[in-house]
């Protein structure tokens, strides 16, 4: 509960202005808390006379924070490939480790991982914990979860990061829950507080309408999944030294009640739109499935992948893996070109943190222009062919 | 086949907006809806019941108004609605939420399958489903895009992955989270609406489900929000001008760094 000390409260209203949820109001010279309160604590910090406190029952888990040390990154390996986000996370992990004066470790789980451990060291890891076993060829929540949980229990890292991918967002919540650890999903920014080592995890909420910073004050490890493309990987340095520790696996870590019968990797490799630097998005303005050919041509000329609004996914013009938005994927490419997409809030929620947004739409009042850095008002059937030839011309010159 | 579906009431995205002047979330006129992914979970549960028999219970943790989404689920074919509601749940993060839901599921008795949405659109965490499975000590699979075969003892299903999909088999008890590709939710029938109107929602408190006060609400939440603020502004609307040819030329120049 958020408590107001009526003796201390001077009714200044600073808390009222600070509450993003409109949950606190000054009535007759005193702050009054309403039902909308989410206990976020913004007002407590803002109150200069310290009249506000958050009270609750005592925490059930209290760990000895000092015995947890080191920054870890779960490095995803699937179908013979390291996920690019793993290397991005080693980049930010390196910064966090250096700020804390601790080691950066990578956790590699899979089968036939080849020289991947060396690649991880070259990208910043001091240690690689490797679980390479035929039984781990296919991802299951149980096996991967057991391996990671065991490693964490044994070595007690203070921070564990993973990519906010299909795999990361599936088994990491299970691991965190097993450990009673706090987990923040889909972070876009990470910092470490120097005095107490608290990981400041920032992420969008309410479809990107607000940003929230989250900490785990009394539990360890502090766990986050992080969006692909928002962190920068370090350049590969073949001279970097590191240690590879192979993990002994017991039976329990290798069996799962859920069996993988088949893993179907899509032929066209552009379905993984979250890992693409450039996305060309198509909407209902394309008129038909055939219209998507124009989008593909533009994507080809840019080396981009193709995304879509829900309207066209529902119409069956393109598959669900390409849908961007609240009920699709969240993407943050360097460049997003929205063609014939109106920019409904549910679509914008999934792409508004792109670095640069371009919109092409014939309706100058379309809301997509509100988030666009560059907009062209025009018929896409006229604009796109011209854009493709101009890009090709530019490339040649 | 006894199925429990966890559903959450969330604010409708199109209404949630940060007032740029006051920096607060506009609350007026904000409609509450059933989390869209959860509609697909309810639909899949009802289809499985129609095929295999049994009962579908919908479960929600939230304020008293959340009865509305439970009734909506009943109008779409669910049999029973249960709401766990208590001021003591305030400030719950995904750990405390999964703990609380797990207590309620245990209280309700035996089940074969639990369905959740992939994520709730207010927080977008996708953590409650897996957390609930762990709390109950049962296996889980996330992001199910299709149930291929549903048998008395086993399910065969497709899980959406970033680069394609996996085909999986698992027995019961099992928890699944679903994506919207799995089905097209039905609209409530007149009969369904009548049933929902008459339905009694069972309301349980923290004490009723035997929850440990230290594990619910803020106290049971390892994560804590310490700051909320508006996202960095994207800048002004910037429409290019001139003929289409000129605009295209300007655009390509602006995008040079990406080419
Ligand atoms: C619960 C819920 C969840 C949702 N989740 C998502 C989601 O995840 N992702 C998503 O995208 N949507 C989502 N939606 C749907 C969303 O509200 C919109 O309906 C959808 O994004 C619209 O798609 P669109 O922009 O392609 O189509 P429209 O809104 O129909 O827009 C088409 C645009 O094309 C323009 N146009 C037409 N012809 C031309 C032309 N020749 N040249 C140039 N421009 C042209 C028009 O001016 C118009 O602006 C969701 C909705 C709900 C209720
Ligand atoms: N308060 C709640 N009551 C019932 N189910 C919930 C609640 N919160 C989350 N869920 C379920 O967990 C899924 C994932 O939610 P989240 O982890 O919050 O993104 C939702 O789609 C629901 O099925």
Coordinates of N, CA and C and ligand atoms in Angstrom, one line a residue, chain A residues 169, chain B residues 5-9 35-38 41 59-62 83-84 94 97-98 101 115-130 132 176-178, ligand 2:
Chain A
X169 N 12.5 -15.8 -24.7 CA 11.3 -15.4 -24.0 C 10.4 -16.6 -23.6
Chain B
X5 N -8.3 -21.8 -18.4 CA -7.8 -20.7 -19.3 C -7.6 -19.5 -18.4
X6 N -6.4 -18.9 -18.4 CA -6.1 -17.7 -17.6 C -6.3 -16.5 -18.5
X7 N -7.2 -15.6 -18.1 CA -7.4 -14.5 -18.9 C -7.2 -13.2 -18.1
X8 N -6.8 -12.1 -18.8 CA -6.6 -10.9 -18.1 C -7.3 -9.8 -18.7
X9 N -7.8 -8.9 -17.9 CA -8.5 -7.7 -18.4 C -7.4 -6.6 -18.6
X35 N -7.7 -9.4 -22.9 CA -6.4 -9.4 -23.6 C -6.6 -10.2 -24.9
X36 N -6.2 -9.6 -26.0 CA -6.5 -10.3 -27.3 C -6.0 -11.7 -27.4
X37 N -4.8 -12.0 -27.0 CA -4.3 -13.3 -27.1 C -5.1 -14.3 -26.3
X38 N -5.7 -13.8 -25.2 CA -6.5 -14.7 -24.3 C -7.8 -15.1 -25.0
X41 N -6.9 -18.2 -26.6 CA -6.8 -19.3 -25.7 C -8.2 -19.8 -25.3
X59 N -10.1 -18.3 -15.6 CA -9.6 -17.8 -14.3 C -8.9 -16.4 -14.5
X60 N -9.2 -15.5 -13.7 CA -8.5 -14.2 -13.8 C -8.2 -13.7 -12.4
X61 N -7.0 -13.0 -12.3 CA -6.7 -12.2 -11.1 C -6.8 -10.8 -11.5
X62 N -7.6 -10.0 -10.7 CA -7.8 -8.6 -11.0 C -8.8 -8.0 -10.2
X83 N -12.8 -15.5 -10.3 CA -12.0 -14.3 -10.1 C -11.3 -14.3 -8.8
X84 N -9.9 -14.1 -8.8 CA -9.2 -14.0 -7.6 C -9.0 -12.5 -7.4
X94 N 5.2 -10.4 -12.3 CA 4.9 -11.7 -12.9 C 5.1 -12.9 -12.0
X97 N 2.2 -12.8 -9.6 CA 1.0 -13.2 -10.4 C 0.9 -14.7 -10.6
X98 N 2.0 -15.3 -11.1 CA 2.0 -16.7 -11.3 C 1.8 -17.5 -10.0
X101 N -1.9 -17.2 -9.2 CA -2.8 -18.1 -10.1 C -2.6 -19.6 -9.8
X115 N -4.4 -23.2 -20.5 CA -4.0 -22.3 -21.6 C -3.9 -20.9 -21.2
X116 N -2.9 -20.2 -21.7 CA -2.7 -18.8 -21.5 C -2.5 -18.1 -22.8
X117 N -2.7 -16.8 -22.9 CA -2.2 -16.1 -24.0 C -0.7 -16.0 -24.0
X118 N -0.1 -15.7 -25.2 CA 1.3 -15.6 -25.2 C 1.8 -14.4 -24.3
X119 N 1.1 -13.3 -24.4 CA 1.4 -12.2 -23.5 C 0.2 -11.3 -23.3
X120 N 0.3 -10.5 -22.2 CA -0.8 -9.5 -22.0 C -0.3 -8.2 -22.6
X121 N -1.2 -7.5 -23.3 CA -0.8 -6.3 -24.1 C -0.5 -5.1 -23.3
X122 N -0.8 -5.1 -21.9 CA -0.4 -4.0 -21.1 C 1.1 -4.0 -20.7
X123 N 1.5 -5.2 -20.3 CA 2.9 -5.3 -19.9 C 3.8 -6.0 -20.9
X124 N 3.2 -6.8 -21.8 CA 3.9 -7.5 -22.9 C 5.0 -8.3 -22.3
X125 N 4.8 -9.0 -21.1 CA 6.0 -9.7 -20.6 C 6.1 -11.1 -21.1
X126 N 5.0 -11.8 -21.3 CA 5.0 -13.2 -21.7 C 5.6 -14.1 -20.6
X127 N 5.5 -13.7 -19.4 CA 6.2 -14.5 -18.3 C 5.3 -15.2 -17.4
X128 N 4.0 -14.8 -17.4 CA 3.1 -15.5 -16.4 C 2.8 -16.9 -16.8
X129 N 2.6 -17.2 -18.1 CA 2.4 -18.6 -18.5 C 3.5 -19.6 -18.0
X130 N 4.7 -19.4 -18.4 CA 5.8 -20.2 -18.0 C 5.9 -20.2 -16.5
X132 N 3.6 -19.8 -14.2 CA 2.6 -20.6 -13.6 C 2.9 -22.1 -13.7
X176 N 0.1 -24.5 -22.0 CA 0.4 -23.9 -23.3 C 0.1 -22.4 -23.3
X177 N 1.0 -21.6 -24.0 CA 0.6 -20.3 -24.3 C 0.4 -20.2 -25.8
X178 N -0.6 -19.4 -26.3 CA -1.0 -19.4 -27.7 C -0.8 -18.1 -28.4
Ligands
LIG2 N1 -3.9 -11.2 -13.7 C1 -4.0 -12.3 -14.5 N2 -5.1 -13.1 -14.4 C2 -5.2 -14.2 -15.2 N3 -4.3 -14.5 -16.2 C3 -3.2 -13.7 -16.4 C4 -3.0 -12.6 -15.5 N4 -1.8 -12.0 -15.9 C5 -1.4 -12.8 -17.0 N5 -2.2 -13.8 -17.2 C6 -2.0 -14.8 -18.3 O1 -0.7 -14.9 -18.7 C7 -0.6 -14.5 -20.0 C8 0.7 -13.8 -20.2 O2 0.7 -12.5 -19.5 P1 2.0 -11.6 -19.2 O3 3.0 -12.5 -18.7 O4 1.5 -10.6 -18.2 O5 2.4 -11.0 -20.5 C9 -1.8 -13.8 -20.4 O6 -2.1 -13.9 -21.8 C10 -2.8 -14.5 -19.5 O7 -3.2 -15.7 -20.1

